[in-house]
Coordinates of C-alpha atoms and ligand atoms in Angstrom, one line a residue:
M284 CA 96.3 37.7 126.9
S285 CA 99.7 37.8 125.2
A286 CA 102.8 37.9 127.3
P287 CA 103.7 41.5 128.3
L288 CA 106.6 43.0 126.4
R289 CA 109.6 43.2 128.6
P290 CA 111.0 46.7 128.3
A291 CA 114.5 45.3 127.9
R292 CA 115.2 48.1 125.4
L293 CA 115.3 50.6 128.2
L294 CA 118.2 48.8 129.7
P295 CA 121.7 49.7 128.5
A296 CA 122.7 47.0 126.1
P297 CA 125.1 44.5 127.6
E298 CA 127.8 45.8 125.3
H299 CA 127.7 49.0 127.2
F300 CA 129.0 47.3 130.3
L301 CA 131.6 45.5 128.3
D302 CA 132.6 48.8 126.7
L303 CA 133.3 50.3 130.0
Q304 CA 135.5 47.3 130.9
R305 CA 137.3 47.6 127.6
L306 CA 137.8 51.3 128.2
A307 CA 139.1 50.6 131.7
S308 CA 141.8 48.2 130.4
E309 CA 142.8 50.5 127.5
A310 CA 143.0 53.6 129.7
S311 CA 144.8 52.1 132.7
L312 CA 148.6 52.1 133.1
P313 CA 149.8 48.6 134.0
A314 CA 150.4 49.5 137.7
R315 CA 147.0 51.0 138.2
R316 CA 145.0 48.5 136.1
G317 CA 143.4 46.7 139.0
L318 CA 142.3 49.9 140.7
L319 CA 140.9 51.5 137.6
R320 CA 139.1 48.3 136.6
A321 CA 137.4 48.3 140.0
A322 CA 136.5 51.9 139.7
F323 CA 135.0 51.4 136.3
A324 CA 133.2 48.3 137.4
A325 CA 131.7 50.4 140.3
A326 CA 130.7 53.1 137.9
S327 CA 129.0 50.7 135.4
A328 CA 127.3 48.8 138.2
A329 CA 125.7 52.1 139.4
L330 CA 124.6 52.7 135.8
L331 CA 122.9 49.3 135.6
A332 CA 121.3 49.8 139.0
G333 CA 119.9 53.2 137.8
A334 CA 118.5 51.5 134.6
A335 CA 117.0 48.8 136.7
R336 CA 115.1 51.3 138.8
G337 CA 113.8 52.9 135.6
Q338 CA 112.5 49.5 134.5
A339 CA 110.3 49.2 137.6
N340 CA 107.7 51.6 136.2
P341 CA 107.0 50.6 132.6
V342 CA 103.2 50.7 133.0
P343 CA 101.4 54.0 132.3
A344 CA 100.3 55.7 135.5
G345 CA 96.6 54.9 136.4
G346 CA 96.7 51.5 134.8
G347 CA 96.3 50.8 131.1
D348 CA 97.9 48.7 128.5
P349 CA 101.2 47.4 130.0
N350 CA 102.5 47.0 126.4
I351 CA 102.6 50.7 126.0
L352 CA 105.9 52.2 127.3
N353 CA 106.1 55.6 128.9
L354 CA 108.0 57.3 126.2
P355 CA 108.8 61.0 126.5
P356 CA 107.3 63.4 124.1
H357 CA 110.5 63.8 122.1
S358 CA 110.2 60.1 121.2
T359 CA 106.6 60.2 120.2
A360 CA 105.8 63.6 118.6
L361 CA 107.2 65.8 115.9
G362 CA 110.2 67.9 116.8
Q363 CA 110.9 71.5 116.1
P364 CA 111.0 72.5 112.4
V365 CA 114.2 73.8 110.8
A366 CA 114.4 77.6 111.1
L367 CA 113.8 79.5 107.9
E368 CA 116.9 81.4 108.7
G369 CA 119.0 81.8 111.7
Y370 CA 122.2 81.3 113.6
G371 CA 122.2 78.3 116.0
K372 CA 122.4 78.6 119.7
P373 CA 123.6 76.2 122.5
S374 CA 121.0 74.2 124.4
R375 CA 119.0 76.0 127.0
Y376 CA 120.4 73.5 129.5
E377 CA 123.9 75.0 128.9
A378 CA 122.9 78.5 129.8
N379 CA 125.3 78.6 132.7
L380 CA 128.3 78.3 130.5
Q381 CA 129.2 82.0 129.9
R382 CA 132.1 84.3 129.8
R383 CA 131.9 86.5 132.9
P384 CA 133.5 89.7 134.2
S385 CA 135.1 89.7 137.7
P386 CA 133.0 92.2 139.7
G387 CA 135.0 95.2 140.9
L388 CA 138.1 94.4 138.8
T389 CA 137.9 97.6 136.8
Q390 CA 136.0 100.9 137.3
T391 CA 134.2 100.8 134.0
R392 CA 132.9 98.0 131.8
Q393 CA 134.4 99.6 128.7
A394 CA 137.9 99.1 130.1
S395 CA 137.4 95.6 131.3
V396 CA 137.8 91.9 130.9
S397 CA 135.4 89.0 130.6
F398 CA 136.9 85.6 131.2
A399 CA 136.4 82.4 129.2
P400 CA 134.8 79.5 131.1
L401 CA 137.7 77.1 130.8
Q402 CA 136.1 74.6 133.3
G403 CA 133.3 73.9 130.9
L404 CA 135.2 73.5 127.6
F405 CA 136.5 70.3 125.8
G406 CA 139.3 69.9 123.4
I407 CA 141.3 73.0 122.4
V408 CA 139.0 75.3 120.5
T409 CA 137.2 78.1 122.2
P410 CA 133.7 78.7 120.8
S411 CA 133.8 82.2 119.4
G412 CA 130.9 83.4 121.7
L413 CA 132.9 82.3 124.7
H414 CA 136.3 83.8 123.6
F415 CA 137.6 86.0 126.4
E416 CA 137.2 89.7 125.9
R417 CA 139.7 92.5 126.8
H418 CA 138.9 96.0 125.8
H419 CA 140.7 99.2 126.8
Q420 CA 137.9 101.5 125.5
G421 CA 134.9 99.3 124.7
W422 CA 134.2 97.3 121.6
W423 CA 132.7 98.3 118.2
D424 CA 130.9 96.6 115.4
I425 CA 132.7 98.4 112.5
D426 CA 131.2 98.4 109.0
P427 CA 133.7 96.5 106.9
S428 CA 132.8 98.4 103.8
G429 CA 134.2 101.6 105.3
H430 CA 137.2 100.0 107.1
R431 CA 140.7 100.6 105.7
L432 CA 144.2 99.4 106.5
M433 CA 147.0 101.8 105.8
V434 CA 150.6 100.4 105.4
N435 CA 153.4 103.0 105.5
G436 CA 157.0 103.4 106.5
S437 CA 158.4 105.9 108.9
D438 CA 160.3 107.3 105.9
E439 CA 160.2 106.4 102.2
K440 CA 163.4 104.3 102.4
M441 CA 161.8 101.8 104.7
L442 CA 158.9 101.1 102.4
K443 CA 158.6 102.1 98.8
R444 CA 154.9 102.0 98.1
P445 CA 152.7 103.0 101.1
M446 CA 149.2 101.6 100.4
V447 CA 145.7 101.7 101.8
F448 CA 143.7 98.5 101.6
T449 CA 139.9 97.9 101.7
M450 CA 138.7 94.7 103.3
D451 CA 137.8 93.4 99.8
E452 CA 141.3 94.0 98.6
L453 CA 142.8 92.2 101.6
M454 CA 140.4 89.3 101.3
R455 CA 141.4 88.8 97.6
L456 CA 145.0 88.0 98.6
P457 CA 146.2 84.4 99.3
S458 CA 145.2 83.4 102.9
V459 CA 146.3 80.9 105.5
S460 CA 144.3 79.4 108.4
R461 CA 146.1 78.4 111.6
F462 CA 145.2 77.4 115.2
H463 CA 146.8 79.5 117.9
F464 CA 146.1 80.5 121.5
I465 CA 145.8 84.0 122.6
E466 CA 146.6 84.9 126.2
C467 CA 146.5 88.3 127.8
G468 CA 149.8 89.1 129.5
A469 CA 147.8 89.8 132.7
N470 CA 146.3 86.3 132.8
T471 CA 146.7 84.9 136.3
G472 CA 147.9 88.4 137.2
M473 CA 145.7 88.5 140.3
E474 CA 147.6 85.6 141.8
W475 CA 151.0 87.1 142.1
G476 CA 150.8 88.0 145.8
N477 CA 148.5 85.2 147.1
V478 CA 145.3 83.3 146.2
A479 CA 142.9 85.9 144.9
V480 CA 140.1 84.2 143.0
P481 CA 138.2 80.9 143.4
T482 CA 137.9 79.3 139.9
V483 CA 139.9 78.6 136.8
Q484 CA 137.6 80.9 134.8
Y485 CA 139.1 83.8 136.8
T486 CA 142.6 82.5 137.4
H487 CA 143.3 81.5 133.8
G488 CA 140.3 82.6 131.7
M489 CA 142.1 85.4 129.7
L490 CA 143.1 82.6 127.4
S491 CA 141.4 81.3 124.3
C492 CA 142.2 79.3 121.1
S493 CA 140.8 79.6 117.6
E494 CA 141.5 78.8 114.0
F495 CA 142.4 82.2 112.6
T496 CA 142.3 83.0 108.9
G497 CA 144.1 85.9 107.2
V498 CA 146.9 87.2 105.0
R499 CA 150.5 87.0 106.1
L500 CA 151.7 90.4 107.1
I501 CA 155.1 89.7 105.5
D502 CA 153.4 89.2 102.1
V503 CA 151.6 92.6 102.4
L504 CA 154.8 94.3 103.4
E505 CA 156.6 92.9 100.4
M506 CA 153.8 94.0 98.1
C507 CA 154.4 97.5 99.5
G508 CA 158.2 97.2 98.8
V509 CA 159.5 97.0 102.4
D510 CA 163.3 97.2 102.8
L511 CA 164.0 94.4 105.3
K512 CA 167.5 95.6 105.9
R513 CA 166.3 98.9 107.1
A514 CA 162.9 98.2 108.6
R515 CA 163.5 96.2 111.8
F516 CA 160.3 97.0 113.7
V517 CA 156.6 97.1 112.9
L518 CA 154.0 99.3 114.6
A519 CA 150.4 98.1 114.7
E520 CA 147.6 100.6 115.5
G521 CA 143.9 100.0 116.3
A522 CA 140.9 102.1 115.2
D523 CA 139.1 102.2 118.6
G524 CA 139.4 105.1 121.0
S525 CA 142.2 103.4 123.0
S526 CA 144.6 104.0 120.1
M527 CA 146.1 100.7 120.9
T528 CA 149.6 100.7 119.5
R529 CA 152.3 98.1 119.9
T530 CA 155.8 97.6 118.5
L531 CA 156.8 94.2 117.1
P532 CA 160.3 93.1 116.1
M533 CA 160.5 92.3 112.4
E534 CA 162.0 88.9 113.1
L535 CA 158.5 87.7 114.2
V536 CA 157.0 89.1 111.0
R537 CA 159.7 87.5 108.8
R538 CA 158.9 84.1 110.1
G539 CA 155.5 84.4 108.3
E540 CA 153.5 83.8 111.4
V541 CA 152.0 87.2 112.0
L542 CA 148.6 87.5 110.2
L543 CA 146.3 90.2 109.2
A544 CA 143.3 88.1 110.3
Y545 CA 139.6 88.5 109.4
G546 CA 138.5 84.9 110.1
Q547 CA 138.0 83.1 113.4
N548 CA 136.7 79.5 113.7
G549 CA 135.4 79.4 110.1
E550 CA 133.5 82.7 110.0
M551 CA 134.4 86.4 110.3
L552 CA 135.9 87.7 113.5
R553 CA 133.4 88.5 116.2
P554 CA 133.0 92.3 116.9
E555 CA 134.3 91.8 120.5
N556 CA 137.5 90.2 119.0
G557 CA 138.3 93.0 116.5
Y558 CA 135.9 92.7 113.5
P559 CA 136.7 93.2 110.7
L560 CA 140.5 93.0 111.0
R561 CA 142.9 92.1 113.8
L562 CA 146.6 91.3 114.1
V563 CA 147.4 87.7 115.1
V564 CA 150.9 87.4 116.7
P565 CA 151.3 83.7 117.7
G566 CA 153.1 83.2 121.0
V567 CA 153.0 86.9 121.9
Q568 CA 150.9 88.4 124.7
G569 CA 147.3 89.4 123.8
V570 CA 147.9 93.2 123.8
S571 CA 150.0 92.9 120.6
W572 CA 147.1 91.3 118.8
V573 CA 145.7 94.7 117.9
K574 CA 142.0 94.7 117.1
Y575 CA 140.1 96.9 114.7
L576 CA 143.5 97.2 113.0
R577 CA 143.8 100.3 110.9
R578 CA 147.5 101.0 110.4
I579 CA 150.9 99.2 110.1
E580 CA 154.0 101.3 110.0
V581 CA 157.6 99.9 109.6
G582 CA 160.6 101.6 111.1
D583 CA 164.1 101.1 112.5
Q584 CA 163.4 101.5 116.2
P585 CA 160.7 100.7 118.7
W586 CA 158.1 103.4 119.2
A587 CA 157.9 103.2 123.0
T588 CA 154.1 103.9 123.0
K589 CA 152.0 104.2 126.1
D590 CA 150.9 100.5 125.7
E591 CA 154.5 99.4 126.0
N592 CA 156.1 102.0 128.4
I593 CA 153.5 102.4 131.1
H594 CA 151.5 99.1 130.7
Y595 CA 152.6 95.5 130.1
I596 CA 155.9 96.0 131.9
D597 CA 157.2 93.7 134.7
L598 CA 158.0 95.3 138.0
M599 CA 161.1 93.4 139.3
P600 CA 162.1 92.9 142.9
D601 CA 164.9 95.6 142.6
G602 CA 162.2 98.2 141.7
L603 CA 163.1 98.4 138.0
H604 CA 160.7 97.7 135.2
R605 CA 161.4 95.2 132.5
E606 CA 159.9 96.1 129.0
Y607 CA 159.1 94.2 125.9
T608 CA 158.7 90.8 127.6
S609 CA 156.2 89.7 125.0
I610 CA 156.5 85.9 124.7
Q611 CA 153.9 84.0 126.7
E612 CA 156.2 81.4 128.4
V613 CA 155.3 77.7 128.9
K614 CA 152.2 77.2 131.1
S615 CA 149.4 74.8 131.9
V616 CA 146.4 74.4 134.1
V617 CA 144.2 71.5 135.2
T618 CA 140.6 72.5 134.3
T619 CA 139.0 69.3 135.7
P620 CA 139.0 69.1 138.7
S621 CA 139.3 72.8 139.4
G622 CA 138.3 75.4 141.9
G623 CA 134.6 75.6 142.6
Q624 CA 133.9 72.1 141.3
V625 CA 132.8 69.2 143.6
L626 CA 133.8 65.6 143.2
L627 CA 130.6 63.6 143.9
D628 CA 132.3 60.4 145.2
K629 CA 135.6 58.8 145.4
G630 CA 136.6 56.6 142.4
F631 CA 137.6 57.1 138.8
Y632 CA 138.2 60.6 137.4
S633 CA 139.9 61.8 134.2
I634 CA 142.1 64.7 135.2
S635 CA 142.0 67.1 132.2
G636 CA 143.7 70.4 131.4
L637 CA 145.3 72.7 128.9
A638 CA 149.0 73.4 128.2
W639 CA 150.6 76.0 125.9
S640 CA 153.8 77.8 125.1
G641 CA 154.6 81.0 123.2
R642 CA 157.9 79.3 122.1
G643 CA 156.5 76.4 120.2
R644 CA 154.9 73.0 120.7
I645 CA 154.2 71.3 124.1
A646 CA 156.5 68.4 124.6
K647 CA 155.3 67.0 127.9
V648 CA 152.9 67.6 130.7
D649 CA 153.4 66.0 134.2
V650 CA 150.6 65.8 136.7
S651 CA 150.8 65.4 140.5
V652 CA 148.0 64.7 142.9
D653 CA 150.2 65.0 146.0
G654 CA 151.4 68.5 145.8
G655 CA 154.4 67.9 143.6
R656 CA 156.0 64.9 145.5
N657 CA 155.3 62.5 142.7
W658 CA 154.6 63.2 139.0
R659 CA 153.1 61.1 136.2
A660 CA 153.2 61.9 132.5
A661 CA 149.8 62.9 131.1
R662 CA 148.5 61.8 127.7
L663 CA 148.7 64.7 125.2
Q664 CA 145.7 64.7 122.9
G665 CA 146.6 65.4 119.3
P666 CA 147.0 67.3 117.2
V667 CA 149.8 69.0 119.2
M668 CA 150.3 72.3 117.3
D669 CA 152.8 75.2 117.4
K670 CA 151.8 78.0 119.8
C671 CA 148.4 76.4 120.3
L672 CA 146.5 75.0 123.2
T673 CA 147.2 71.3 123.9
R674 CA 144.7 69.2 125.8
F675 CA 146.1 66.7 128.3
N676 CA 144.4 63.9 130.3
L677 CA 145.4 61.5 133.0
D678 CA 143.4 58.7 134.7
W679 CA 143.0 59.1 138.4
V680 CA 141.3 57.1 141.1
W681 CA 140.5 59.4 144.0
D682 CA 140.7 57.6 147.3
G683 CA 138.6 60.2 149.1
R684 CA 141.5 61.8 151.0
P685 CA 142.6 65.4 150.5
A686 CA 144.6 65.7 147.2
L687 CA 146.7 68.5 145.7
V688 CA 146.3 68.4 142.0
M689 CA 148.8 70.3 139.7
S690 CA 150.2 70.2 136.2
R691 CA 153.7 71.1 134.9
A692 CA 154.3 71.7 131.2
T693 CA 157.5 71.5 129.2
D694 CA 157.8 72.9 125.7
E695 CA 159.8 71.7 122.8
T696 CA 162.6 74.3 123.5
G697 CA 163.1 72.6 127.0
H698 CA 161.5 75.4 129.0
V699 CA 159.7 74.0 132.1
Q700 CA 156.9 75.7 133.9
P701 CA 158.1 77.1 137.3
N702 CA 156.5 76.7 140.7
Y703 CA 155.6 79.8 142.7
G704 CA 158.8 79.6 144.7
Q705 CA 161.0 79.6 141.6
L706 CA 159.0 82.3 139.9
R707 CA 159.0 84.6 142.9
A708 CA 162.7 84.1 143.5
V709 CA 163.3 85.9 140.2
R710 CA 160.2 88.1 139.8
G711 CA 159.1 89.0 143.3
T712 CA 155.4 89.3 144.2
R713 CA 154.4 92.8 142.8
S714 CA 154.1 92.1 139.1
I715 CA 150.8 92.0 137.2
Y716 CA 151.9 90.4 134.0
H717 CA 153.5 87.1 132.9
N718 CA 152.6 84.7 135.7
N719 CA 153.1 81.2 134.4
A720 CA 153.5 79.4 137.7
I721 CA 152.2 75.9 138.4
Q722 CA 148.6 76.1 139.6
T723 CA 147.4 73.9 142.6
W724 CA 143.9 72.8 143.3
L725 CA 143.1 71.2 146.7
V726 CA 140.5 68.5 146.5
Q727 CA 139.0 68.4 150.1
E728 CA 137.6 65.3 151.7
S729 CA 134.1 66.8 151.1
G730 CA 134.9 66.7 147.3
E731 CA 135.0 70.5 147.1
V732 CA 137.9 71.9 145.1
K733 CA 139.7 75.0 146.2
N734 CA 142.4 77.3 144.8
V735 CA 145.6 77.1 147.0
Q736 CA 149.2 78.1 146.4
L737 CA 152.3 75.9 147.2
S738 CA 155.8 77.3 146.9
Ligands
LIG1474 N1 142.2 98.0 119.3 C1 142.4 97.2 120.4 N2 143.1 96.1 120.3 C2 143.3 95.3 121.4 C3 142.8 95.8 122.7 C4 142.1 96.9 122.7 O1 141.6 97.3 123.8 N3 141.9 97.6 121.6 N4 143.1 95.0 123.8 C5 144.3 94.1 123.7 C6 144.5 93.2 124.8 S1 145.2 93.8 126.2 C7 144.2 91.9 124.7 S2 144.5 90.8 125.9 C8 143.6 91.3 123.4 C9 142.3 90.7 123.8 O2 141.7 90.1 122.7 P1 140.2 89.6 122.7 O3 139.3 90.7 123.3 O4 139.8 89.2 121.4 O5 140.2 88.4 123.7 O6 143.3 92.3 122.5 C10 144.3 93.3 122.4 N5 144.0 94.2 121.3
LIG1475 MO1 145.7 92.1 127.6

């Protein structure tokens, strides 16, 4: 009888172990190198031990030829055929990763929100099917062949040639594609008074990031003969029943950043996100990104619509309301570890999160694991883009004791994310919108992670 084949192929190749060590030395900061190495060594030893256990049963159950390995069906049989047509879906093992509404948040599901599962996403792009949704009167799948965009002035001096565009006409014009975040002004709004929700999906999930494609609004306004000396404001109006209308200052449009967008992540917008046409207003709160866009008007003063006079205003401690605070200020959040997650064991973890600013690029993210006493600079993962999500990471060895994990972002204009004490000193506790405070996650001894607030 020939010598039985040793199933060495089932073991991770020795390089695998070396790889982990190499990673450990690359990843570690000089001061932490020893600790990180030890943590990586422990992790790789566990890996090898697991593989060794697998090796103990190479013989088919019930005896038989020990030369035949127990290979799973996906290694021995034909796989699924390519579909004759179709649109790909995530693995069935990923079925738990979904956008979700917060039960009881609103009275009807037409005027509601579903939150993006930030805890389960990598990098900076939000898959279109997981983009958060915010509708004031439900969403529509509008036939693009019948959709029109009207561009007019509040009088004929503001704009010489009012025009009506079909989608085909808009899509013939030169386009640009740019990555930007969109954040609802009410994101993190439930947390103003105290801790209100358990997970990052519900604290920060009215946030998404896509590559948007469209025509620059300034180009279309110039085609229509806008008089930029007279026309200082732009009104955008949606075609759904909410008559969503928002005023934008012309400065934003002149910069060339505001887009009449039809594309999102390489394909047409999703119906929930405004198909076939939405306004993209980088850095500005989500409500101004009017979906199902049907009209643009230019004028010389703000329109003071319901969506800017009654909603999306900030209640200040003196009882007055502040209007037109549109820019989403610098903000960040750790998504791993975050509320609802469980750390399985002490040892190495990569703290990871997202940072963004409506004023420009992210310059720096500091991370603390002791409630803000000590801070370390996180690694920013490139590309770091203007008014776009930026992913940050930091190596961490958890010693098993309670930890308070938080991140603090600084943008290129020098704005620094405030803590709750600083924010509430200016804004009080009764606002809904524009909460950019530092978020804290408590890692308990059990490994369970909880939302807490420090001031
Ligand atoms: N026509 C229209 N546009 C709209 C809204 C709406 O209800 N109708 N909601 C606004 C709000 S409040 C936000 S936060 C964003 C949400 O965009 P999303 O659903 O693509 O995430 O769209 C904005 N544009
Ligand atoms: Mo919003």
